Coordinates of C-alpha atoms in Angstrom, one line a residue:
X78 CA -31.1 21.7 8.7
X79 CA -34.4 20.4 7.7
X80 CA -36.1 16.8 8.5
X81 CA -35.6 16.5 4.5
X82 CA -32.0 17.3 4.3
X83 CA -31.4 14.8 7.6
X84 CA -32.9 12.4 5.7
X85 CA -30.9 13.4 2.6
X86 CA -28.2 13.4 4.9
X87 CA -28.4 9.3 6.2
X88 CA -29.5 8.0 2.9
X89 CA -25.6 9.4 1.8
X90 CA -23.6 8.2 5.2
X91 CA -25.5 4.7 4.8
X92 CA -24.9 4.5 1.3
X93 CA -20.6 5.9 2.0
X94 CA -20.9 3.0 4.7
X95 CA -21.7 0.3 2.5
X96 CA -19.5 1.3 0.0
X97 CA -16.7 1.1 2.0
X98 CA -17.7 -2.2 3.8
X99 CA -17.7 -3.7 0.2
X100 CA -14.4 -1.9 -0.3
X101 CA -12.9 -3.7 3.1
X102 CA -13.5 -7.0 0.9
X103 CA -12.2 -5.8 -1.7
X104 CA -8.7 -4.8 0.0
X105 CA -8.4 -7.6 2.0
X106 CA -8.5 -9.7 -1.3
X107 CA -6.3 -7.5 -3.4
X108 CA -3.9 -6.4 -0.9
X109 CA -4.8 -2.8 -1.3
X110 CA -4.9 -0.9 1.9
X111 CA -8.6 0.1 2.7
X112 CA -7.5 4.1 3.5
X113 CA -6.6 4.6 0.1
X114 CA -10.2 3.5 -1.4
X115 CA -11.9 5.4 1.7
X116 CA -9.5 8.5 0.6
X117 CA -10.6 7.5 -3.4
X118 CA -14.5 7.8 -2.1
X119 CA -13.6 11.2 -0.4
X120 CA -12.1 12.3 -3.7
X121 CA -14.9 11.0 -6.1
X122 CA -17.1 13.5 -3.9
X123 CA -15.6 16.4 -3.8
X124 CA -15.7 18.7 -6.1
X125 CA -13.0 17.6 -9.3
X126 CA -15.4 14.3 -8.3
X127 CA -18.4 13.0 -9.8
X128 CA -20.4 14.0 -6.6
X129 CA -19.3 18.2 -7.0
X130 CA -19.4 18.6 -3.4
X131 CA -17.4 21.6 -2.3
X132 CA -15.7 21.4 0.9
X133 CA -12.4 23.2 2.3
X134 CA -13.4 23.5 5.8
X135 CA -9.7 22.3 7.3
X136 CA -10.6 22.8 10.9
X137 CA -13.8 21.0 11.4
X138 CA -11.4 18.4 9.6
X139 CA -9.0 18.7 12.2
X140 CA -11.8 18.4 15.3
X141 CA -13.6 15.2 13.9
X142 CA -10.5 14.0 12.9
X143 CA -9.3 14.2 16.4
X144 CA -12.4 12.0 17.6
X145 CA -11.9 9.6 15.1
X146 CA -7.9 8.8 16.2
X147 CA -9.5 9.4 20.1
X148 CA -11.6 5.9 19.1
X149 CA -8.8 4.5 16.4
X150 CA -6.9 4.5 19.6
X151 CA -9.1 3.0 22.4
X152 CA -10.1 0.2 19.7
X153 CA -6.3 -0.4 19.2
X154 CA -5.6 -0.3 23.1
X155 CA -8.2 -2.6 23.8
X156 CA -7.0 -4.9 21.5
X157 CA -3.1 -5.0 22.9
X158 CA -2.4 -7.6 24.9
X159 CA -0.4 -6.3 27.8
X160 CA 2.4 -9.3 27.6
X161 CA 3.2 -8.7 24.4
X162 CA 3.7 -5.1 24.3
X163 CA 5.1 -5.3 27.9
X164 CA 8.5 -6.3 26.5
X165 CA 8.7 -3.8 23.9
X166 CA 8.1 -1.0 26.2
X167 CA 11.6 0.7 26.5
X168 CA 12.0 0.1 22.7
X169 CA 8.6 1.9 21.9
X170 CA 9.9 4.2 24.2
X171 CA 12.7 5.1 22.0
X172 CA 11.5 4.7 19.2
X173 CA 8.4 7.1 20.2
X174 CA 10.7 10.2 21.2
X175 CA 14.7 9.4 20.2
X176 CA 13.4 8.2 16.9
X177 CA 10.7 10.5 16.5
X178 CA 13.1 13.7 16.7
X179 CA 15.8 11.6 14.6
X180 CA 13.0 11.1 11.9
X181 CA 11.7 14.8 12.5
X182 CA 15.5 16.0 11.6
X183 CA 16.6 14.0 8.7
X184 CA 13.6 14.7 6.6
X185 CA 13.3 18.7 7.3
X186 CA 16.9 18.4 6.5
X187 CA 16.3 17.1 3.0
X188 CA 13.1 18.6 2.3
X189 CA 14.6 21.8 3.3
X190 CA 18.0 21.0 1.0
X191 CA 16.6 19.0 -1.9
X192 CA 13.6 19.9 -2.0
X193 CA 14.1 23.7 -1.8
X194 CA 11.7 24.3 0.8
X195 CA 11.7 26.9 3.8
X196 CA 13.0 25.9 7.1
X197 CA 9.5 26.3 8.7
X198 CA 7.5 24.5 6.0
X199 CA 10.3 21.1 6.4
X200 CA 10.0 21.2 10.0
X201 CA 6.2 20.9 9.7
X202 CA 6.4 18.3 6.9
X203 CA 9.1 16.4 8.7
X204 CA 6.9 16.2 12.3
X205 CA 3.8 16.0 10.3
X206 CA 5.4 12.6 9.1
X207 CA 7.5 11.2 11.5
X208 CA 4.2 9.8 13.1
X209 CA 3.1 6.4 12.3
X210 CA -0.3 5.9 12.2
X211 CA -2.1 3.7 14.9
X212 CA -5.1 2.5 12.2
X213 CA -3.0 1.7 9.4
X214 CA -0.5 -0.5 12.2
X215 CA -3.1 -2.0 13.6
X216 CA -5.1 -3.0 10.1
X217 CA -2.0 -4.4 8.6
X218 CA -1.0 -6.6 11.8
X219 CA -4.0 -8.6 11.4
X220 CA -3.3 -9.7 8.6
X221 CA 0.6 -9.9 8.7
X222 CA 1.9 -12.9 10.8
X223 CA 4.8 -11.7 13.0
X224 CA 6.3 -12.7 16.1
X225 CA 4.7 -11.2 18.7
X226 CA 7.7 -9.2 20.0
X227 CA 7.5 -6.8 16.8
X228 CA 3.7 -6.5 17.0
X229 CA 4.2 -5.8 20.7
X230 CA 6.9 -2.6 19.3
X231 CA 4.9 -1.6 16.6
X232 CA 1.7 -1.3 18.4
X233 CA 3.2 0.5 21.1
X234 CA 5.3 2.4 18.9
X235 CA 1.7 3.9 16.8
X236 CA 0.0 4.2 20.3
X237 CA 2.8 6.3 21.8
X238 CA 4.6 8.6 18.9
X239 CA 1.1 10.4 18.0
X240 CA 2.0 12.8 21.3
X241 CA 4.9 13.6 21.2
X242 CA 4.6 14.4 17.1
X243 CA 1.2 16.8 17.7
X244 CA 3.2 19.1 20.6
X245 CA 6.0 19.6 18.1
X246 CA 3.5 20.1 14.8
X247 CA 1.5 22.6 17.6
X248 CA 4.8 24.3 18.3
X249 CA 5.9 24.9 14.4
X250 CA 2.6 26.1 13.6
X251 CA 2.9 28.6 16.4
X252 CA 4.0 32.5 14.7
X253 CA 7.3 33.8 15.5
X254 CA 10.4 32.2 15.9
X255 CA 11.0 28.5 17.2
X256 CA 13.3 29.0 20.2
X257 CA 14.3 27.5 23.2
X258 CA 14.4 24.0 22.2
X259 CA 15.0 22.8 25.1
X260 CA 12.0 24.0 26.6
X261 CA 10.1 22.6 23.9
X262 CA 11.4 19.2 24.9
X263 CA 10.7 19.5 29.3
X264 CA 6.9 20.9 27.6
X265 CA 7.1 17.4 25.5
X266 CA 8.0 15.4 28.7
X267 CA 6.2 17.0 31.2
X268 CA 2.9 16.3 28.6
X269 CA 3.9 13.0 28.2
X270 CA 4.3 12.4 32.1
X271 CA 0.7 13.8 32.8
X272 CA -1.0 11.7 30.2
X273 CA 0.2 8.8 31.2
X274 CA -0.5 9.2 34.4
X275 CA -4.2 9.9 33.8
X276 CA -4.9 7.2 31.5
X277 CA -3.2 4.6 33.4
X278 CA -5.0 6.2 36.3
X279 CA -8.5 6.1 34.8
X280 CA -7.9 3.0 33.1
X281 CA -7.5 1.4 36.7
X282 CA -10.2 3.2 38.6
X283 CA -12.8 2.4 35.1
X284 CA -11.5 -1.6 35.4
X285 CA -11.7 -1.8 39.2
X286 CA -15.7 -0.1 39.2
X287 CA -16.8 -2.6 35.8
X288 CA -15.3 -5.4 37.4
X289 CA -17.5 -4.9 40.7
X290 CA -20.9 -3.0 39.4
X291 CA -23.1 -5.2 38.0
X292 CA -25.0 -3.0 34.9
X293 CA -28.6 -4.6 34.0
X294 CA -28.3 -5.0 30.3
X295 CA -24.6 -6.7 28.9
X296 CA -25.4 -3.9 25.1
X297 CA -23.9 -1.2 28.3
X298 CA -20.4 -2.9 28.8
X299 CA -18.8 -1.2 26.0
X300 CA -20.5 1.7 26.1
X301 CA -19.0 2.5 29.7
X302 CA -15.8 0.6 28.4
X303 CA -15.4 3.4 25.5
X304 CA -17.0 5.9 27.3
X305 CA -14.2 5.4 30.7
X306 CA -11.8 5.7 27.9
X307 CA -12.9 8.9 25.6
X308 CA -13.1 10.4 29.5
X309 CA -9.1 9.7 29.4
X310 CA -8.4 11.5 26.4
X311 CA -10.6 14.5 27.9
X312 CA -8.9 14.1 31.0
X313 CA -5.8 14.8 30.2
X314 CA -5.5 17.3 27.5
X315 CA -7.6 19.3 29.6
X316 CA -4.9 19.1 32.5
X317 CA -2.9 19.7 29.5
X318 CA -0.9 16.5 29.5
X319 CA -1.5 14.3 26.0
X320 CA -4.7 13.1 25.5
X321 CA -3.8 10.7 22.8
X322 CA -1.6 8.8 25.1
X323 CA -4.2 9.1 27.9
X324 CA -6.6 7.7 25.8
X325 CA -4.0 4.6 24.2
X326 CA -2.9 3.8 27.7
X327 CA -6.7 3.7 29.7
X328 CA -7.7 1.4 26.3
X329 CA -4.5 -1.0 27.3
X330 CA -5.2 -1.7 31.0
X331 CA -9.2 -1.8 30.4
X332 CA -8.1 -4.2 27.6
X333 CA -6.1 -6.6 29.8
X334 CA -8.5 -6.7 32.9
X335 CA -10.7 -9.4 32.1
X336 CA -13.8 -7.7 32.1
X337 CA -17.5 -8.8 31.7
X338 CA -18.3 -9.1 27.9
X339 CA -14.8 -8.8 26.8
X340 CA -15.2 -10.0 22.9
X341 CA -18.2 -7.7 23.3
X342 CA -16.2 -5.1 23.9
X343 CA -13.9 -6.0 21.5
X344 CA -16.4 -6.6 18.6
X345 CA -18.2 -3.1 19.9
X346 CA -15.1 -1.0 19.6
X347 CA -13.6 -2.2 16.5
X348 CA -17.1 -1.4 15.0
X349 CA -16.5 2.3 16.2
X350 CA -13.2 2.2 14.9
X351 CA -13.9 1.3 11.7
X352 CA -16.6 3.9 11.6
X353 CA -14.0 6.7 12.7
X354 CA -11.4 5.3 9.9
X355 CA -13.8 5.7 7.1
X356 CA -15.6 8.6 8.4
X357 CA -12.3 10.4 8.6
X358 CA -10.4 9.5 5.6
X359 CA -13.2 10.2 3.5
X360 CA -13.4 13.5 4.7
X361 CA -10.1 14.4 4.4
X362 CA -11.0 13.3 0.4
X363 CA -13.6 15.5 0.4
X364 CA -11.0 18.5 1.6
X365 CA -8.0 17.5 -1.0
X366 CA -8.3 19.2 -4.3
X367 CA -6.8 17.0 -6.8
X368 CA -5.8 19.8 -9.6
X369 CA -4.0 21.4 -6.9
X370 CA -1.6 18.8 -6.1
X371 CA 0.2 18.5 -9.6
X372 CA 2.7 21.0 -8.4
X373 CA 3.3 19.2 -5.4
X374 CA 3.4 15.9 -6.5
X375 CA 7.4 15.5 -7.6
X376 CA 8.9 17.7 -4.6
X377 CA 6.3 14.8 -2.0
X378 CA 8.0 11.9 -4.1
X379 CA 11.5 13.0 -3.0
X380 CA 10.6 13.7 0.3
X381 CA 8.9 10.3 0.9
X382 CA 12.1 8.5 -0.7
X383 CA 14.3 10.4 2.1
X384 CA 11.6 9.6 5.0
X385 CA 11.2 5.9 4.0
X386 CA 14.8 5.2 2.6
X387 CA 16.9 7.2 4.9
X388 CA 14.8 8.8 7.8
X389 CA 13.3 6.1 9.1
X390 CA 15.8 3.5 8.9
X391 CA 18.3 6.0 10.7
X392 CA 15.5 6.5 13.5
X393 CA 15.0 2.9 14.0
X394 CA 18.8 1.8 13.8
X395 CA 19.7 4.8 16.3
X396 CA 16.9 4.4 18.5
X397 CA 17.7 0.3 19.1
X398 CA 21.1 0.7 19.7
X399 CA 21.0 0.0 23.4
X400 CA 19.1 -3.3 22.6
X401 CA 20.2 -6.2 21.2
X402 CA 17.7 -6.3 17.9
X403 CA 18.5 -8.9 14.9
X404 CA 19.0 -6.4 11.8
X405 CA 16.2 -8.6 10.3
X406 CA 13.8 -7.4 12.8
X407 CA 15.2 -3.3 12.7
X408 CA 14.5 -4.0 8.6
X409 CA 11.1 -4.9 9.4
X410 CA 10.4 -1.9 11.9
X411 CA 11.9 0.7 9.6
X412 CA 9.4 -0.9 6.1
X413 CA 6.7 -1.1 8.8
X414 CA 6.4 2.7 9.6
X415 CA 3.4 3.2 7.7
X416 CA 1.5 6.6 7.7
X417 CA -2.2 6.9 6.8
X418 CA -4.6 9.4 8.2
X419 CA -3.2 10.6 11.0
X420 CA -0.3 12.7 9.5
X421 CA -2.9 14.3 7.0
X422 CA -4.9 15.3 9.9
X423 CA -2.1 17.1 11.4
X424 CA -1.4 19.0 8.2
X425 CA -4.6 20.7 8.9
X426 CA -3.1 21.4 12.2
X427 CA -1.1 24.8 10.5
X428 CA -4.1 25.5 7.7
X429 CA -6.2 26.3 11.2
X430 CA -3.2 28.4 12.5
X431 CA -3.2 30.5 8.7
X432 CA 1.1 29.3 8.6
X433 CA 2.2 30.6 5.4
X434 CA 2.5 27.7 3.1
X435 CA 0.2 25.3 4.8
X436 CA -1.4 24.5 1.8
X437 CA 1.7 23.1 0.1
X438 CA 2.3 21.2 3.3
X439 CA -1.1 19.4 2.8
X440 CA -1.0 18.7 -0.5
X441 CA 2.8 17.3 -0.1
X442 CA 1.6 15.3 3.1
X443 CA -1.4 14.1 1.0
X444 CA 0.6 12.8 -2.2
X445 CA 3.0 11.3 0.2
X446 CA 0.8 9.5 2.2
X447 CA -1.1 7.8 -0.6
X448 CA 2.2 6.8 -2.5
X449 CA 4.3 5.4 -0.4
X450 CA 1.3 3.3 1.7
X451 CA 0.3 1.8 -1.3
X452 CA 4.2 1.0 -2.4
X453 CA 4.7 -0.3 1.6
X454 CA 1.5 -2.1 2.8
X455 CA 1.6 -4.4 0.0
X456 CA 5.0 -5.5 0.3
X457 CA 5.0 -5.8 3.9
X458 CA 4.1 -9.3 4.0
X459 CA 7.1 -10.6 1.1
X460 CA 9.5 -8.5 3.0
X461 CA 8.1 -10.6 6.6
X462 CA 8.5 -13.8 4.6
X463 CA 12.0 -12.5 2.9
X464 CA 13.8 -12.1 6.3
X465 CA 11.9 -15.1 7.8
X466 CA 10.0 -13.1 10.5
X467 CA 6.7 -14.4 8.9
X468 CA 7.3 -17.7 10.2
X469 CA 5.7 -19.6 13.5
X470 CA 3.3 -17.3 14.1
X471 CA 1.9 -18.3 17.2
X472 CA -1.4 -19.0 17.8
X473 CA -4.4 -16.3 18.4
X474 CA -5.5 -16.7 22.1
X475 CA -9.2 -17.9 22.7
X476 CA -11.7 -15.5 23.6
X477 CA -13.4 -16.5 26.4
X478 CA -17.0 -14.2 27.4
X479 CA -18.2 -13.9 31.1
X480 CA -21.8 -13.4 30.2
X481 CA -25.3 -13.2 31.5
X482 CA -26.8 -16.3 31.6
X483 CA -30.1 -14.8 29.8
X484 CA -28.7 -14.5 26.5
X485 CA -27.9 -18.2 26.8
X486 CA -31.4 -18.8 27.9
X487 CA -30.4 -20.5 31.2
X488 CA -30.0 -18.9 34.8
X489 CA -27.3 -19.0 37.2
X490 CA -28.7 -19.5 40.9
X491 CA -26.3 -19.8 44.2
X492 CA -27.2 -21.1 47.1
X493 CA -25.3 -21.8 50.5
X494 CA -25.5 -24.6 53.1
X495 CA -27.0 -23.3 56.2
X496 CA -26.2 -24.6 59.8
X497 CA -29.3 -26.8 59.8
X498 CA -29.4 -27.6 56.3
X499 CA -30.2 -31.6 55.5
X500 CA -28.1 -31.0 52.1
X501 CA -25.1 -31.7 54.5
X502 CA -23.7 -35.2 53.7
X503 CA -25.3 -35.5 50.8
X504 CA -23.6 -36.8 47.6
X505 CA -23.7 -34.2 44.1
X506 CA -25.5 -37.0 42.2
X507 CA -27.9 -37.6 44.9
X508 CA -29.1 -34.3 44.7
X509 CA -30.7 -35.7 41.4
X510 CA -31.3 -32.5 39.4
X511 CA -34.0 -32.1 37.0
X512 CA -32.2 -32.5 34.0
X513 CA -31.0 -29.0 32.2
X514 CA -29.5 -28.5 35.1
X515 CA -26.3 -29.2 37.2
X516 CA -23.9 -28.3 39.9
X517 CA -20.9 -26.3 37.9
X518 CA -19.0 -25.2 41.0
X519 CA -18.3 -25.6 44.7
X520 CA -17.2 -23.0 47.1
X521 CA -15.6 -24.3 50.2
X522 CA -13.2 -22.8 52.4
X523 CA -12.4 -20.1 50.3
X524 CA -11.3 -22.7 47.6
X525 CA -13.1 -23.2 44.2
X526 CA -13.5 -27.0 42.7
X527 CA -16.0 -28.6 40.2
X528 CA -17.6 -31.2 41.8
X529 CA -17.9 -34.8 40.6
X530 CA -21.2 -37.0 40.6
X531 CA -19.4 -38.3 44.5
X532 CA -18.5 -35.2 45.4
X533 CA -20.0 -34.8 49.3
X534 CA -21.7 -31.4 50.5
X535 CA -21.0 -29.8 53.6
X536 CA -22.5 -26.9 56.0
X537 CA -21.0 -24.0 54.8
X538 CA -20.9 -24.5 51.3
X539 CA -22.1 -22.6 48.5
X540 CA -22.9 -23.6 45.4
X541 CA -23.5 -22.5 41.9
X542 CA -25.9 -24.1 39.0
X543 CA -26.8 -23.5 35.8
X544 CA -30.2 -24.4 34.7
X545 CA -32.0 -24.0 31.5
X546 CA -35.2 -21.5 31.2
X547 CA -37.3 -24.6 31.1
X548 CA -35.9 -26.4 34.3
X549 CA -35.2 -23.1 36.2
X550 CA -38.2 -23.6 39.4
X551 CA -37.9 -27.3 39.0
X552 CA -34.5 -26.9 40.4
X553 CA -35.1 -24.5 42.4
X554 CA -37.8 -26.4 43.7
X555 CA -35.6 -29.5 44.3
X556 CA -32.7 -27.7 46.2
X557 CA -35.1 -26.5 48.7
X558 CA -36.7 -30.0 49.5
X559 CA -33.0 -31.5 49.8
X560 CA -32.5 -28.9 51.8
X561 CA -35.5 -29.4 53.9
X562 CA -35.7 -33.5 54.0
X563 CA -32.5 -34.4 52.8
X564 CA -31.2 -37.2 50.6
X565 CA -34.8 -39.2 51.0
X566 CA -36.9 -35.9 50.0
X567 CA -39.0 -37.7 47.2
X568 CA -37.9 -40.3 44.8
X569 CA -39.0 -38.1 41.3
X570 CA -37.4 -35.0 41.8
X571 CA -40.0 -33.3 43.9
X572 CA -39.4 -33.3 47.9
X573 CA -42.5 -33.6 50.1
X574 CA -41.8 -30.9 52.2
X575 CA -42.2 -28.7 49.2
X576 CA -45.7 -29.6 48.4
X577 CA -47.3 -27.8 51.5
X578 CA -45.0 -24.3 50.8
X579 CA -46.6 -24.4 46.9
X580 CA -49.7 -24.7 48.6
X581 CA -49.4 -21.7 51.0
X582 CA -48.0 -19.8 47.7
X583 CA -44.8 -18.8 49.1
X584 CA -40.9 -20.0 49.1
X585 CA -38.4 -20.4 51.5
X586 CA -34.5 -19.8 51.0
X587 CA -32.4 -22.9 51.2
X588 CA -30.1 -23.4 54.4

């Protein structure tokens, strides 16, 4: 590649970027879901397209499609707030490995019976499909007001099920006969097992270090943040264990630790994510090859009605039969199993492995995918309001940023009270700050308080205060001459024992 071809190269991906911001609007206003444009601008380049392009390389598909659900999934686990998803656990649970191989079942079962495919081919299709997907869950839940018990399933359920669904589309696509299925299902647990226990793992040691290193510019927090995360995901598919639940459950406990630059984070890695979403459903656009699916198009309609009539609604009812669920709610969860990119990406899964009749699998994953999420994203919300699940939503929590002081154009300074300091008996508003500036917080005893104008200093105390750029030595200034000559240490915010140390040119610590 050439410096002219790289430069041929951005002008496209920046123009494909703002095409697809405009389309975000344009979804959010319509109620079209913003894969299915993303998908349309993949399409309109290929090569039945108005751009020609020519592009059928399925398996560097599959790799960047894997980094894009690696960040899809850290931007979704960063944004899950522990106690909602906390009671919802077991019933993710369920959902992500009874349900999944209930779901898996019913529709190879009908795609192999009624629509006449072989066993192998419904098995695939069937896996392929049984996984929600974690970007189209996540989209439509920001814009969908439910109770925060179903977000908390449904978010779990599209962080967890990706696993469990890729080991069984990986052991279809293998050659040979599938045998042994109950070793198929210890390999399934013992991968589960290991990836949970590295990203929970990693997501505690990453939390514990950006909690107590201090990094010099606040643009690093979510890089390490992401970074700590993506390491998760590497971490544990290379102790082969699942990555993608590695990688869901490190974004979860960084998510919850109440890290510096939070909403930073946040804002930083649902940027990434939205990059990885359009980046990877327009590819997968680009690979599709629309003359090719009219043979496939009827046999994916029937196998979408059993998956979204029957499979899913059997998975869901079966899986939350130990809990006590309202059948409004398992309603909900079984319209709510939305697919988007993920299960296309998997389809590429046996076009890599050369699987006879991969590339009916794709096109019928394709077709199926694009049908029945425009038929169920738009109707999510009447069916919310329908069973009355739509109502009282409760109210977003406030962000709140720990921050450097410097992007605020102000300065934090602490100071403690010494043995001999003159500061001791001294009243908060006799300290008369210059103003911009102010005492925020006392430290005393191991006990935090916000002092009031009466508030009386003691040895031992430390003390925080935030002054403006402006004010910053003036305060400075006037802690050290309180310090020095106590409450009478001049009358206009300047002490006299600070005029002689400005003279010598140097500065003394308080206390």
């Amino acid at each position: 590649m050439t410096v002219e071809h790289l430069n041929e190269l951005l002008l496209i991906c920046s123009l494909v970027l703002l095409v697809a911001v405009a389309a975000v609007r344009l979804s959010s206003r319509s109620g079209l879901p913003s894969l299915l444009i993303y998908l349309g601008i993949g399409i309109a380049m290929g090569q039945d397209g108005v751009g020609g392009v020519i592009f059928d390389n399925a398996e560097l598909t599959q790799l960047l499609g894997y980094a894009a659900l690696v960040v899809i999934l850290a931007e979704g686990g960063l944004g899950t707030k522990w106690k909602e998803i906390k009671p919802a656990l077991p019933q993710a649970a369920m959902l992500s490995t009874v349900g999944v191989a209930v779901s898996v079942g019913v529709t190879a079962a009908g795609a192999h019976y009624l629509a006449g495919l072989e066993w192998r081919q419904a098995l695939l299709i069937g896996a392929v499909v049984s996984s929600t997907d974690a970007a189209a869950v996540f989209s439509v839940l920001r814009s969908v007001p439910l109770p925060s018990r179903l977000t908390g399933v449904l978010e779990a359920e599209s962080g967890f099920n990706d696993a469990p669904v890729v080991i069984l589309v990986v052991a279809f696509s293998t050659a040979g006969p599938i045998e042994h299925w109950y070793v198929l299902l210890g390999e399934i647990a013992l991968e589960l097992a290991i990836g949970a226990a590295i990203g929970l793992a990693i997501g505690w040691i990453g939390a514990y270090g950006m909690r107590h290193v201090a990094l010099p510019a606040s643009g690093l927090y979510p890089i390490a943040v992401m970074a700590i995360a993506v390491s998760a995901y590497a971490a544990g598919a290379l102790a082969h264990g699942s990555g993608f639940l590695a990688v869901y459950l490190a974004a979860v406990v960084l998510g919850n630790a109440k890290l510096p630059h939070a909403p930073a984070t946040r804002g930083f890695a649902e940027g990434v994510g939205w990059i990885g979403q359009i980046g990877m459903f327009v590819l997968l656009g680009l690979l599709v090859t629309p003359h090719n699916l009219l043979d496939d198009i009827v046999p994916a309609l029937l196998i979408g009605m059993i998956l979204t009539l029957v499979a899913r609604p059997l998975s869901v009812f079966s899986s939350l039969l130990p809990f006590r669920v309202p059948w409004q709610e398992k309603t909900l969860l079984s319209w709510a199993g939305l697919r988007g990119a993920v299960p296309i990406v998997l389809a590429t899964i046996p076009m890599v492995g050369d699987v006879p009749g991969s590339e009916t699998v794709f096109n019928i994953v394709f077709v199926l995918v694009v049908v029945y999420t425009l038929i169920q994203g738009p109707t999510l919300p009447w069916l919310a309001r329908r069973l009355r699940l739509g109502e009282g939503e409760e109210p977003a929590d406030l962000g709140i940023e720990s921050a450097p002081l410097e992007r605020l154009r102000g300065h934090l300074l602490s100071t403690s009270l010494g043995p001999t300091s003159l500061m001791h008996g001294v009243e908060v508003g006799e300290l008369r700050m210059p103003a911009g500036a102010a005492v925020t917080l006392v430290v005393r005893d191991g006990t935090s308080f916000v002092p009031s104008p009466t508030t009386v200093l003691r040895r031992g105390d430390e003390l925080l205060v935030v002054a403006t750029d402006p004010v910053r030595d003036a305060a400075e200034r006037r802690l050290q001459a309180v310090s020095q000559g106590g409450k009478l240490a001049g009358w206009l915010g300047t002490g006299a024992p600070q005029q002689p140390q400005e003279k010598r040119g140097r500065r003394r610590e308080v206390g």
